[in-house]
């Protein structure tokens, strides 16, 4: 599924004909640079389980998720936020080009995600659901407020509840949305879809704790981005200590596995496989 | 129609419950600060002419346009772009709060526009058309590439064709989209809708030339933003000189009025009234 998505991504990179000397190159750079494509795999994984005949129609929805995730990384790396020099093993856009370009490429990918969804070869009702789910979870009620809190409280310590609020919004909601969008494409019933969304929130939190652990323990080469960069940030490792963060992650994984027992067997297996691979 | 829209705007400002001390305030600040609401009026004007029973359902679409326009101003004003201190007679967001907040509020309004459209009380088919039209004209094939060219060529002189490309993309496409979205809500036939879109492109170009003239001739108090700020920019006044820019504007107005003769009489009258008021 990952290979299929990467092929689709590379054949559907955004492009605009103009006399700007490098905007297209910048627009495509971070999308081409790799990444785990975790969100895309979640969406496509659900579709493969429940409506495999729709996988080819769903690739554009997975790409829309990748656009949103990539725009968020590009803006997150800006000097006014994390001021990061490397991402996905390559210089960040504002380093390689300039800040203006990085801001505008992020803006473009945000908007383009919704253009992609509107053009999918799926029922109109499904497309509206996908757009609503993506915009809600990537917007002020999701990713944005998480990122705003992360930046504002950078040198101010949060308590555990606040830290969870931060990361549920900044990271987990888009991951949960990825699963939900898969459910929407397959027209699963609402109750099932909400149950899967809730598992996605836990999965997203595990993903973030894991990211914090990687940041604290891996070298730059291993992770493809600056190591130990987040010491002044509200991370699970900084708040709980490394061992307690690892325990917290393991508890959440167990909790998540318990939830998976109640789910459709195929979807449950798919999520477990991705957990083994990435978490 | 403008009063109705402003009332709706103030009753539907974006809001999120969180412990961030000022994000909501920042999110709402530039929306509350005024502006001409030209784009909203174009959309609602068309609906009032052709399907007045749908005006109340269309207010959210006009608000989505206002979100996109306002996000573009917030990002445009950032230090990496125009580095402006004032907008709509009030300090810009990065001045009043910080750069992080300004970037994230812009991002939020961009995404929120599509959430608004997905939630409208209109047929799904219409909503998909609105989302496609807005995303296309505000995205890389529209506003974004215009803004990228504007910034990159700031101290490099463009020729007249390139300047037109810049401003058709940066300004005119979103104005044309406003009219087209009105047509889509009223389900006008495609040919009529494309004709109105093309007039919108001309209208948008007049709007930009007019803005350049205002910038060159009005005081800060009159225009609500720093005066004579664009001397190093590719503006019509800088390229053609003030008198030639005024002539160019008048020619385009005449050209636009000729096109209006072929249009539906009500829509034609509505556009002419807005031209008298704002151009």
mmCIF file with all atom_site columns, N, CA and C in Angstrom, chain A residues 16 18-22 71 75 80-81 100 103-104 107-108 110-112 114 118-119 124-125 127-128 132 135 140-141 144-145 147-148 151-152 162, chain B residues 16 18-22 71 75 80-81 100 103-104 107-108 110-112 114 118-119 124-125 127-128 132 135 140-141 144-145 147-148 151-152 162:
data_model
loop_
_atom_site.group_PDB
_atom_site.id
_atom_site.type_symbol
_atom_site.label_atom_id
_atom_site.label_alt_id
_atom_site.label_comp_id
_atom_site.label_asym_id
_atom_site.label_entity_id
_atom_site.label_seq_id
_atom_site.pdbx_PDB_ins_code
_atom_site.Cartn_x
_atom_site.Cartn_y
_atom_site.Cartn_z
_atom_site.occupancy
_atom_site.B_iso_or_equiv
_atom_site.pdbx_formal_charge
_atom_site.auth_seq_id
_atom_site.auth_comp_id
_atom_site.auth_asym_id
_atom_site.auth_atom_id
_atom_site.pdbx_PDB_model_num
ATOM 1   N N  . UNK A 1 16  ? 2.452   24.392 -11.084 1.00 0.00 ? 16  UNK A N  1
ATOM 2   C CA . UNK A 1 16  ? 1.797   25.529 -11.742 1.00 0.00 ? 16  UNK A CA 1
ATOM 3   C C  . UNK A 1 16  ? 2.755   26.152 -12.747 1.00 0.00 ? 16  UNK A C  1
ATOM 4   N N  . UNK A 1 18  ? 4.347   29.042 -14.497 1.00 0.00 ? 18  UNK A N  1
ATOM 5   C CA . UNK A 1 18  ? 4.522   30.484 -14.311 1.00 0.00 ? 18  UNK A CA 1
ATOM 6   C C  . UNK A 1 18  ? 5.985   30.832 -14.549 1.00 0.00 ? 18  UNK A C  1
ATOM 7   N N  . UNK A 1 19  ? 6.305   32.115 -14.482 1.00 0.00 ? 19  UNK A N  1
ATOM 8   C CA . UNK A 1 19  ? 7.695   32.533 -14.701 1.00 0.00 ? 19  UNK A CA 1
ATOM 9   C C  . UNK A 1 19  ? 8.472   32.680 -13.393 1.00 0.00 ? 19  UNK A C  1
ATOM 10  N N  . UNK A 1 20  ? 7.898   32.209 -12.279 1.00 0.00 ? 20  UNK A N  1
ATOM 11  C CA . UNK A 1 20  ? 8.655   32.200 -11.020 1.00 0.00 ? 20  UNK A CA 1
ATOM 12  C C  . UNK A 1 20  ? 9.773   31.157 -11.154 1.00 0.00 ? 20  UNK A C  1
ATOM 13  N N  . UNK A 1 21  ? 11.016  31.532 -10.817 1.00 0.00 ? 21  UNK A N  1
ATOM 14  C CA . UNK A 1 21  ? 12.139  30.629 -11.136 1.00 0.00 ? 21  UNK A CA 1
ATOM 15  C C  . UNK A 1 21  ? 12.181  29.321 -10.331 1.00 0.00 ? 21  UNK A C  1
ATOM 16  N N  . UNK A 1 22  ? 11.602  29.282 -9.129  1.00 0.00 ? 22  UNK A N  1
ATOM 17  C CA . UNK A 1 22  ? 11.780  28.041 -8.357  1.00 0.00 ? 22  UNK A CA 1
ATOM 18  C C  . UNK A 1 22  ? 10.573  27.657 -7.501  1.00 0.00 ? 22  UNK A C  1
ATOM 19  N N  . UNK A 1 71  ? 2.394   20.541 4.941   1.00 0.00 ? 71  UNK A N  1
ATOM 20  C CA . UNK A 1 71  ? 2.291   21.995 5.180   1.00 0.00 ? 71  UNK A CA 1
ATOM 21  C C  . UNK A 1 71  ? 2.540   22.287 6.649   1.00 0.00 ? 71  UNK A C  1
ATOM 22  N N  . UNK A 1 75  ? 5.522   24.860 8.070   1.00 0.00 ? 75  UNK A N  1
ATOM 23  C CA . UNK A 1 75  ? 5.283   26.043 8.921   1.00 0.00 ? 75  UNK A CA 1
ATOM 24  C C  . UNK A 1 75  ? 5.879   25.838 10.320  1.00 0.00 ? 75  UNK A C  1
ATOM 25  N N  . UNK A 1 80  ? 10.041  31.504 13.139  1.00 0.00 ? 80  UNK A N  1
ATOM 26  C CA . UNK A 1 80  ? 9.136   31.973 14.204  1.00 0.00 ? 80  UNK A CA 1
ATOM 27  C C  . UNK A 1 80  ? 8.612   30.828 15.060  1.00 0.00 ? 80  UNK A C  1
ATOM 28  N N  . UNK A 1 81  ? 8.774   29.596 14.609  1.00 0.00 ? 81  UNK A N  1
ATOM 29  C CA . UNK A 1 81  ? 8.325   28.447 15.414  1.00 0.00 ? 81  UNK A CA 1
ATOM 30  C C  . UNK A 1 81  ? 9.554   27.617 15.818  1.00 0.00 ? 81  UNK A C  1
ATOM 31  N N  . UNK A 1 100 ? 9.685   33.479 2.849   1.00 0.00 ? 100 UNK A N  1
ATOM 32  C CA . UNK A 1 100 ? 8.485   33.769 2.042   1.00 0.00 ? 100 UNK A CA 1
ATOM 33  C C  . UNK A 1 100 ? 8.018   32.514 1.328   1.00 0.00 ? 100 UNK A C  1
ATOM 34  N N  . UNK A 1 103 ? 6.526   29.907 3.738   1.00 0.00 ? 103 UNK A N  1
ATOM 35  C CA . UNK A 1 103 ? 5.166   30.260 4.175   1.00 0.00 ? 103 UNK A CA 1
ATOM 36  C C  . UNK A 1 103 ? 4.169   29.977 3.047   1.00 0.00 ? 103 UNK A C  1
ATOM 37  N N  . UNK A 1 104 ? 4.502   30.413 1.842   1.00 0.00 ? 104 UNK A N  1
ATOM 38  C CA . UNK A 1 104 ? 3.553   30.282 0.722   1.00 0.00 ? 104 UNK A CA 1
ATOM 39  C C  . UNK A 1 104 ? 3.383   28.828 0.268   1.00 0.00 ? 104 UNK A C  1
ATOM 40  N N  . UNK A 1 107 ? 0.996   27.395 2.768   1.00 0.00 ? 107 UNK A N  1
ATOM 41  C CA . UNK A 1 107 ? -0.360  27.878 2.457   1.00 0.00 ? 107 UNK A CA 1
ATOM 42  C C  . UNK A 1 107 ? -0.941  27.131 1.263   1.00 0.00 ? 107 UNK A C  1
ATOM 43  N N  . UNK A 1 108 ? -0.110  26.968 0.238   1.00 0.00 ? 108 UNK A N  1
ATOM 44  C CA . UNK A 1 108 ? -0.581  26.325 -0.996  1.00 0.00 ? 108 UNK A CA 1
ATOM 45  C C  . UNK A 1 108 ? -1.004  24.885 -0.733  1.00 0.00 ? 108 UNK A C  1
ATOM 46  N N  . UNK A 1 110 ? -1.977  23.542 2.067   1.00 0.00 ? 110 UNK A N  1
ATOM 47  C CA . UNK A 1 110 ? -3.199  23.563 2.879   1.00 0.00 ? 110 UNK A CA 1
ATOM 48  C C  . UNK A 1 110 ? -4.426  23.688 1.964   1.00 0.00 ? 110 UNK A C  1
ATOM 49  N N  . UNK A 1 111 ? -4.439  24.707 1.126   1.00 0.00 ? 111 UNK A N  1
ATOM 50  C CA . UNK A 1 111 ? -5.574  24.931 0.211   1.00 0.00 ? 111 UNK A CA 1
ATOM 51  C C  . UNK A 1 111 ? -5.730  23.778 -0.777  1.00 0.00 ? 111 UNK A C  1
ATOM 52  N N  . UNK A 1 112 ? -4.595  23.329 -1.316  1.00 0.00 ? 112 UNK A N  1
ATOM 53  C CA . UNK A 1 112 ? -4.611  22.294 -2.369  1.00 0.00 ? 112 UNK A CA 1
ATOM 54  C C  . UNK A 1 112 ? -5.222  20.980 -1.869  1.00 0.00 ? 112 UNK A C  1
ATOM 55  N N  . UNK A 1 114 ? -7.812  20.605 -0.119  1.00 0.00 ? 114 UNK A N  1
ATOM 56  C CA . UNK A 1 114 ? -9.270  20.672 -0.291  1.00 0.00 ? 114 UNK A CA 1
ATOM 57  C C  . UNK A 1 114 ? -9.661  20.639 -1.769  1.00 0.00 ? 114 UNK A C  1
ATOM 58  N N  . UNK A 1 118 ? -12.139 17.835 -3.398  1.00 0.00 ? 118 UNK A N  1
ATOM 59  C CA . UNK A 1 118 ? -13.324 18.204 -4.192  1.00 0.00 ? 118 UNK A CA 1
ATOM 60  C C  . UNK A 1 118 ? -13.319 17.513 -5.555  1.00 0.00 ? 118 UNK A C  1
ATOM 61  N N  . UNK A 1 119 ? -12.141 17.126 -6.023  1.00 0.00 ? 119 UNK A N  1
ATOM 62  C CA . UNK A 1 119 ? -12.031 16.511 -7.356  1.00 0.00 ? 119 UNK A CA 1
ATOM 63  C C  . UNK A 1 119 ? -12.008 14.987 -7.350  1.00 0.00 ? 119 UNK A C  1
ATOM 64  N N  . UNK A 1 124 ? -20.658 12.661 -4.041  1.00 0.00 ? 124 UNK A N  1
ATOM 65  C CA . UNK A 1 124 ? -20.553 14.009 -3.462  1.00 0.00 ? 124 UNK A CA 1
ATOM 66  C C  . UNK A 1 124 ? -20.700 14.001 -1.942  1.00 0.00 ? 124 UNK A C  1
ATOM 67  N N  . UNK A 1 125 ? -21.601 13.173 -1.464  1.00 0.00 ? 125 UNK A N  1
ATOM 68  C CA . UNK A 1 125 ? -21.831 13.090 -0.025  1.00 0.00 ? 125 UNK A CA 1
ATOM 69  C C  . UNK A 1 125 ? -20.555 12.657 0.706   1.00 0.00 ? 125 UNK A C  1
ATOM 70  N N  . UNK A 1 127 ? -17.474 13.027 -0.393  1.00 0.00 ? 127 UNK A N  1
ATOM 71  C CA . UNK A 1 127 ? -16.465 14.094 -0.499  1.00 0.00 ? 127 UNK A CA 1
ATOM 72  C C  . UNK A 1 127 ? -16.711 15.189 0.535   1.00 0.00 ? 127 UNK A C  1
ATOM 73  N N  . UNK A 1 128 ? -17.971 15.549 0.734   1.00 0.00 ? 128 UNK A N  1
ATOM 74  C CA . UNK A 1 128 ? -18.292 16.568 1.748   1.00 0.00 ? 128 UNK A CA 1
ATOM 75  C C  . UNK A 1 128 ? -17.881 16.076 3.133   1.00 0.00 ? 128 UNK A C  1
ATOM 76  N N  . UNK A 1 132 ? -15.104 17.923 5.515   1.00 0.00 ? 132 UNK A N  1
ATOM 77  C CA . UNK A 1 132 ? -15.469 18.356 6.863   1.00 0.00 ? 132 UNK A CA 1
ATOM 78  C C  . UNK A 1 132 ? -14.534 17.752 7.905   1.00 0.00 ? 132 UNK A C  1
ATOM 79  N N  . UNK A 1 135 ? -10.943 19.305 7.498   1.00 0.00 ? 135 UNK A N  1
ATOM 80  C CA . UNK A 1 135 ? -10.876 20.719 7.906   1.00 0.00 ? 135 UNK A CA 1
ATOM 81  C C  . UNK A 1 135 ? -11.070 20.857 9.410   1.00 0.00 ? 135 UNK A C  1
ATOM 82  N N  . UNK A 1 140 ? -8.767  24.976 13.620  1.00 0.00 ? 140 UNK A N  1
ATOM 83  C CA . UNK A 1 140 ? -8.614  25.534 14.971  1.00 0.00 ? 140 UNK A CA 1
ATOM 84  C C  . UNK A 1 140 ? -9.054  24.563 16.051  1.00 0.00 ? 140 UNK A C  1
ATOM 85  N N  . UNK A 1 141 ? -9.984  23.671 15.750  1.00 0.00 ? 141 UNK A N  1
ATOM 86  C CA . UNK A 1 141 ? -10.396 22.685 16.749  1.00 0.00 ? 141 UNK A CA 1
ATOM 87  C C  . UNK A 1 141 ? -9.474  21.471 16.774  1.00 0.00 ? 141 UNK A C  1
ATOM 88  N N  . UNK A 1 144 ? -4.238  23.186 14.662  1.00 0.00 ? 144 UNK A N  1
ATOM 89  C CA . UNK A 1 144 ? -3.802  24.579 14.832  1.00 0.00 ? 144 UNK A CA 1
ATOM 90  C C  . UNK A 1 144 ? -3.707  24.969 16.305  1.00 0.00 ? 144 UNK A C  1
ATOM 91  N N  . UNK A 1 145 ? -4.733  24.687 17.089  1.00 0.00 ? 145 UNK A N  1
ATOM 92  C CA . UNK A 1 145 ? -4.676  25.109 18.494  1.00 0.00 ? 145 UNK A CA 1
ATOM 93  C C  . UNK A 1 145 ? -3.578  24.314 19.224  1.00 0.00 ? 145 UNK A C  1
ATOM 94  N N  . UNK A 1 147 ? -0.711  23.361 17.900  1.00 0.00 ? 147 UNK A N  1
ATOM 95  C CA . UNK A 1 147 ? 0.552   24.010 17.524  1.00 0.00 ? 147 UNK A CA 1
ATOM 96  C C  . UNK A 1 147 ? 0.699   25.365 18.232  1.00 0.00 ? 147 UNK A C  1
ATOM 97  N N  . UNK A 1 148 ? -0.416  26.105 18.326  1.00 0.00 ? 148 UNK A N  1
ATOM 98  C CA . UNK A 1 148 ? -0.374  27.420 18.997  1.00 0.00 ? 148 UNK A CA 1
ATOM 99  C C  . UNK A 1 148 ? 0.023   27.248 20.465  1.00 0.00 ? 148 UNK A C  1
ATOM 100 N N  . UNK A 1 151 ? 3.774   26.223 20.825  1.00 0.00 ? 151 UNK A N  1
ATOM 101 C CA . UNK A 1 151 ? 4.697   27.351 20.670  1.00 0.00 ? 151 UNK A CA 1
ATOM 102 C C  . UNK A 1 151 ? 4.604   28.311 21.851  1.00 0.00 ? 151 UNK A C  1
ATOM 103 N N  . UNK A 1 152 ? 3.391   28.650 22.252  1.00 0.00 ? 152 UNK A N  1
ATOM 104 C CA . UNK A 1 152 ? 3.248   29.659 23.315  1.00 0.00 ? 152 UNK A CA 1
ATOM 105 C C  . UNK A 1 152 ? 3.839   29.179 24.633  1.00 0.00 ? 152 UNK A C  1
ATOM 106 N N  . UNK A 1 162 ? -2.777  19.152 30.439  1.00 0.00 ? 162 UNK A N  1
ATOM 107 C CA . UNK A 1 162 ? -2.558  20.171 29.401  1.00 0.00 ? 162 UNK A CA 1
ATOM 108 C C  . UNK A 1 162 ? -1.670  19.621 28.281  1.00 0.00 ? 162 UNK A C  1
ATOM 109 N N  . UNK B 2 16  ? -12.371 28.767 19.647  1.00 0.00 ? 16  UNK B N  1
ATOM 110 C CA . UNK B 2 16  ? -12.038 27.444 20.181  1.00 0.00 ? 16  UNK B CA 1
ATOM 111 C C  . UNK B 2 16  ? -11.750 27.545 21.676  1.00 0.00 ? 16  UNK B C  1
ATOM 112 N N  . UNK B 2 18  ? -9.906  26.694 24.784  1.00 0.00 ? 18  UNK B N  1
ATOM 113 C CA . UNK B 2 18  ? -8.615  26.124 25.176  1.00 0.00 ? 18  UNK B CA 1
ATOM 114 C C  . UNK B 2 18  ? -7.993  27.011 26.235  1.00 0.00 ? 18  UNK B C  1
ATOM 115 N N  . UNK B 2 19  ? -6.837  26.593 26.771  1.00 0.00 ? 19  UNK B N  1
ATOM 116 C CA . UNK B 2 19  ? -6.177  27.400 27.803  1.00 0.00 ? 19  UNK B CA 1
ATOM 117 C C  . UNK B 2 19  ? -5.111  28.332 27.223  1.00 0.00 ? 19  UNK B C  1
ATOM 118 N N  . UNK B 2 20  ? -5.073  28.472 25.894  1.00 0.00 ? 20  UNK B N  1
ATOM 119 C CA . UNK B 2 20  ? -4.175  29.472 25.295  1.00 0.00 ? 20  UNK B CA 1
ATOM 120 C C  . UNK B 2 20  ? -4.698  30.861 25.662  1.00 0.00 ? 20  UNK B C  1
ATOM 121 N N  . UNK B 2 21  ? -3.832  31.737 26.167  1.00 0.00 ? 21  UNK B N  1
ATOM 122 C CA . UNK B 2 21  ? -4.334  32.998 26.728  1.00 0.00 ? 21  UNK B CA 1
ATOM 123 C C  . UNK B 2 21  ? -4.918  33.996 25.723  1.00 0.00 ? 21  UNK B C  1
ATOM 124 N N  . UNK B 2 22  ? -4.497  33.942 24.452  1.00 0.00 ? 22  UNK B N  1
ATOM 125 C CA . UNK B 2 22  ? -5.007  34.980 23.530  1.00 0.00 ? 22  UNK B CA 1
ATOM 126 C C  . UNK B 2 22  ? -5.252  34.496 22.108  1.00 0.00 ? 22  UNK B C  1
ATOM 127 N N  . UNK B 2 71  ? -6.941  35.792 5.748   1.00 0.00 ? 71  UNK B N  1
ATOM 128 C CA . UNK B 2 71  ? -5.707  35.012 5.957   1.00 0.00 ? 71  UNK B CA 1
ATOM 129 C C  . UNK B 2 71  ? -4.610  35.501 5.023   1.00 0.00 ? 71  UNK B C  1
ATOM 130 N N  . UNK B 2 75  ? -0.873  36.900 6.274   1.00 0.00 ? 75  UNK B N  1
ATOM 131 C CA . UNK B 2 75  ? 0.416   36.353 5.845   1.00 0.00 ? 75  UNK B CA 1
ATOM 132 C C  . UNK B 2 75  ? 1.201   37.360 4.991   1.00 0.00 ? 75  UNK B C  1
ATOM 133 N N  . UNK B 2 80  ? 8.473   38.452 6.751   1.00 0.00 ? 80  UNK B N  1
ATOM 134 C CA . UNK B 2 80  ? 9.119   37.837 5.579   1.00 0.00 ? 80  UNK B CA 1
ATOM 135 C C  . UNK B 2 80  ? 8.507   38.317 4.266   1.00 0.00 ? 80  UNK B C  1
ATOM 136 N N  . UNK B 2 81  ? 7.351   38.958 4.335   1.00 0.00 ? 81  UNK B N  1
ATOM 137 C CA . UNK B 2 81  ? 6.732   39.467 3.095   1.00 0.00 ? 81  UNK B CA 1
ATOM 138 C C  . UNK B 2 81  ? 6.687   41.000 3.149   1.00 0.00 ? 81  UNK B C  1
ATOM 139 N N  . UNK B 2 100 ? 4.470   33.915 15.300  1.00 0.00 ? 100 UNK B N  1
ATOM 140 C CA . UNK B 2 100 ? 3.894   32.569 15.387  1.00 0.00 ? 100 UNK B CA 1
ATOM 141 C C  . UNK B 2 100 ? 2.374   32.643 15.305  1.00 0.00 ? 100 UNK B C  1
ATOM 142 N N  . UNK B 2 103 ? 1.115   33.625 11.809  1.00 0.00 ? 103 UNK B N  1
ATOM 143 C CA . UNK B 2 103 ? 1.184   32.511 10.847  1.00 0.00 ? 103 UNK B CA 1
ATOM 144 C C  . UNK B 2 103 ? 0.046   31.527 11.119  1.00 0.00 ? 103 UNK B C  1
ATOM 145 N N  . UNK B 2 104 ? -0.142  31.178 12.387  1.00 0.00 ? 104 UNK B N  1
ATOM 146 C CA . UNK B 2 104 ? -1.150  30.157 12.731  1.00 0.00 ? 104 UNK B CA 1
ATOM 147 C C  . UNK B 2 104 ? -2.582  30.660 12.543  1.00 0.00 ? 104 UNK B C  1
ATOM 148 N N  . UNK B 2 107 ? -3.163  30.347 8.868   1.00 0.00 ? 107 UNK B N  1
ATOM 149 C CA . UNK B 2 107 ? -3.390  28.926 8.548   1.00 0.00 ? 107 UNK B CA 1
ATOM 150 C C  . UNK B 2 107 ? -4.795  28.491 8.950   1.00 0.00 ? 107 UNK B C  1
ATOM 151 N N  . UNK B 2 108 ? -5.202  28.905 10.142  1.00 0.00 ? 108 UNK B N  1
ATOM 152 C CA . UNK B 2 108 ? -6.509  28.509 10.668  1.00 0.00 ? 108 UNK B CA 1
ATOM 153 C C  . UNK B 2 108 ? -7.638  29.031 9.786   1.00 0.00 ? 108 UNK B C  1
ATOM 154 N N  . UNK B 2 110 ? -7.534  29.850 6.657   1.00 0.00 ? 110 UNK B N  1
ATOM 155 C CA . UNK B 2 110 ? -7.488  29.145 5.368   1.00 0.00 ? 110 UNK B CA 1
ATOM 156 C C  . UNK B 2 110 ? -8.276  27.830 5.486   1.00 0.00 ? 110 UNK B C  1
ATOM 157 N N  . UNK B 2 111 ? -7.924  27.016 6.457   1.00 0.00 ? 111 UNK B N  1
ATOM 158 C CA . UNK B 2 111 ? -8.598  25.718 6.649   1.00 0.00 ? 111 UNK B CA 1
ATOM 159 C C  . UNK B 2 111 ? -10.076 25.899 6.994   1.00 0.00 ? 111 UNK B C  1
ATOM 160 N N  . UNK B 2 112 ? -10.344 26.866 7.882   1.00 0.00 ? 112 UNK B N  1
ATOM 161 C CA . UNK B 2 112 ? -11.714 27.091 8.376   1.00 0.00 ? 112 UNK B CA 1
ATOM 162 C C  . UNK B 2 112 ? -12.679 27.467 7.252   1.00 0.00 ? 112 UNK B C  1
ATOM 163 N N  . UNK B 2 114 ? -12.884 26.167 4.402   1.00 0.00 ? 114 UNK B N  1
ATOM 164 C CA . UNK B 2 114 ? -13.400 24.947 3.776   1.00 0.00 ? 114 UNK B CA 1
ATOM 165 C C  . UNK B 2 114 ? -14.329 24.184 4.719   1.00 0.00 ? 114 UNK B C  1
ATOM 166 N N  . UNK B 2 118 ? -18.207 23.245 3.810   1.00 0.00 ? 118 UNK B N  1
ATOM 167 C CA . UNK B 2 118 ? -18.718 21.874 3.939   1.00 0.00 ? 118 UNK B CA 1
ATOM 168 C C  . UNK B 2 118 ? -19.976 21.819 4.805   1.00 0.00 ? 118 UNK B C  1
ATOM 169 N N  . UNK B 2 119 ? -20.147 22.810 5.676   1.00 0.00 ? 119 UNK B N  1
ATOM 170 C CA . UNK B 2 119 ? -21.297 22.819 6.595   1.00 0.00 ? 119 UNK B CA 1
ATOM 171 C C  . UNK B 2 119 ? -22.482 23.659 6.125   1.00 0.00 ? 119 UNK B C  1
ATOM 172 N N  . UNK B 2 124 ? -25.374 19.144 -1.785  1.00 0.00 ? 124 UNK B N  1
ATOM 173 C CA . UNK B 2 124 ? -23.977 18.682 -1.763  1.00 0.00 ? 124 UNK B CA 1
ATOM 174 C C  . UNK B 2 124 ? -23.236 19.046 -3.049  1.00 0.00 ? 124 UNK B C  1
ATOM 175 N N  . UNK B 2 125 ? -23.927 18.923 -4.163  1.00 0.00 ? 125 UNK B N  1
ATOM 176 C CA . UNK B 2 125 ? -23.301 19.234 -5.454  1.00 0.00 ? 125 UNK B CA 1
ATOM 177 C C  . UNK B 2 125 ? -22.844 20.701 -5.488  1.00 0.00 ? 125 UNK B C  1
ATOM 178 N N  . UNK B 2 127 ? -22.125 22.573 -2.870  1.00 0.00 ? 127 UNK B N  1
ATOM 179 C CA . UNK B 2 127 ? -21.013 22.767 -1.929  1.00 0.00 ? 127 UNK B CA 1
ATOM 180 C C  . UNK B 2 127 ? -19.682 22.307 -2.531  1.00 0.00 ? 127 UNK B C  1
ATOM 181 N N  . UNK B 2 128 ? -19.718 21.188 -3.238  1.00 0.00 ? 128 UNK B N  1
ATOM 182 C CA . UNK B 2 128 ? -18.486 20.708 -3.891  1.00 0.00 ? 128 UNK B CA 1
ATOM 183 C C  . UNK B 2 128 ? -18.002 21.731 -4.917  1.00 0.00 ? 128 UNK B C  1
ATOM 184 N N  . UNK B 2 132 ? -14.404 23.641 -4.769  1.00 0.00 ? 132 UNK B N  1
ATOM 185 C CA . UNK B 2 132 ? -13.469 23.549 -5.894  1.00 0.00 ? 132 UNK B CA 1
ATOM 186 C C  . UNK B 2 132 ? -13.097 24.939 -6.407  1.00 0.00 ? 132 UNK B C  1
ATOM 187 N N  . UNK B 2 135 ? -10.902 26.798 -3.696  1.00 0.00 ? 135 UNK B N  1
ATOM 188 C CA . UNK B 2 135 ? -9.560  26.217 -3.545  1.00 0.00 ? 135 UNK B CA 1
ATOM 189 C C  . UNK B 2 135 ? -8.715  26.462 -4.790  1.00 0.00 ? 135 UNK B C  1
ATOM 190 N N  . UNK B 2 140 ? -2.535  27.357 -5.623  1.00 0.00 ? 140 UNK B N  1
ATOM 191 C CA . UNK B 2 140 ? -1.335  27.601 -6.429  1.00 0.00 ? 140 UNK B CA 1
ATOM 192 C C  . UNK B 2 140 ? -1.665  28.118 -7.819  1.00 0.00 ? 140 UNK B C  1
ATOM 193 N N  . UNK B 2 141 ? -2.825  27.773 -8.339  1.00 0.00 ? 141 UNK B N  1
ATOM 194 C CA . UNK B 2 141 ? -3.206  28.299 -9.662  1.00 0.00 ? 141 UNK B CA 1
ATOM 195 C C  . UNK B 2 141 ? -3.844  29.675 -9.574  1.00 0.00 ? 141 UNK B C  1
ATOM 196 N N  . UNK B 2 144 ? -1.895  32.201 -4.589  1.00 0.00 ? 144 UNK B N  1
ATOM 197 C CA . UNK B 2 144 ? -0.571  31.847 -4.070  1.00 0.00 ? 144 UNK B CA 1
ATOM 198 C C  . UNK B 2 144 ? 0.549   32.171 -5.059  1.00 0.00 ? 144 UNK B C  1
ATOM 199 N N  . UNK B 2 145 ? 0.387   31.770 -6.317  1.00 0.00 ? 145 UNK B N  1
ATOM 200 C CA . UNK B 2 145 ? 1.477   32.027 -7.267  1.00 0.00 ? 145 UNK B CA 1
ATOM 201 C C  . UNK B 2 145 ? 1.602   33.536 -7.516  1.00 0.00 ? 145 UNK B C  1
ATOM 202 N N  . UNK B 2 147 ? 1.097   35.887 -5.249  1.00 0.00 ? 147 UNK B N  1
ATOM 203 C CA . UNK B 2 147 ? 1.820   36.406 -4.084  1.00 0.00 ? 147 UNK B CA 1
ATOM 204 C C  . UNK B 2 147 ? 3.305   36.014 -4.140  1.00 0.00 ? 147 UNK B C  1
ATOM 205 N N  . UNK B 2 148 ? 3.580   34.780 -4.572  1.00 0.00 ? 148 UNK B N  1
ATOM 206 C CA . UNK B 2 148 ? 4.973   34.319 -4.670  1.00 0.00 ? 148 UNK B CA 1
ATOM 207 C C  . UNK B 2 148 ? 5.743   35.172 -5.670  1.00 0.00 ? 148 UNK B C  1
ATOM 208 N N  . UNK B 2 151 ? 6.349   38.766 -4.288  1.00 0.00 ? 151 UNK B N  1
ATOM 209 C CA . UNK B 2 151 ? 7.463   38.836 -3.332  1.00 0.00 ? 151 UNK B CA 1
ATOM 210 C C  . UNK B 2 151 ? 8.809   38.627 -4.014  1.00 0.00 ? 151 UNK B C  1
ATOM 211 N N  . UNK B 2 152 ? 8.892   37.603 -4.874  1.00 0.00 ? 152 UNK B N  1
ATOM 212 C CA . UNK B 2 152 ? 10.197  37.286 -5.468  1.00 0.00 ? 152 UNK B CA 1
ATOM 213 C C  . UNK B 2 152 ? 10.712  38.427 -6.349  1.00 0.00 ? 152 UNK B C  1
ATOM 214 N N  . UNK B 2 162 ? 3.728   40.460 -17.532 1.00 0.00 ? 162 UNK B N  1
ATOM 215 C CA . UNK B 2 162 ? 4.066   39.756 -16.286 1.00 0.00 ? 162 UNK B CA 1
ATOM 216 C C  . UNK B 2 162 ? 3.338   40.389 -15.100 1.00 0.00 ? 162 UNK B C  1
#
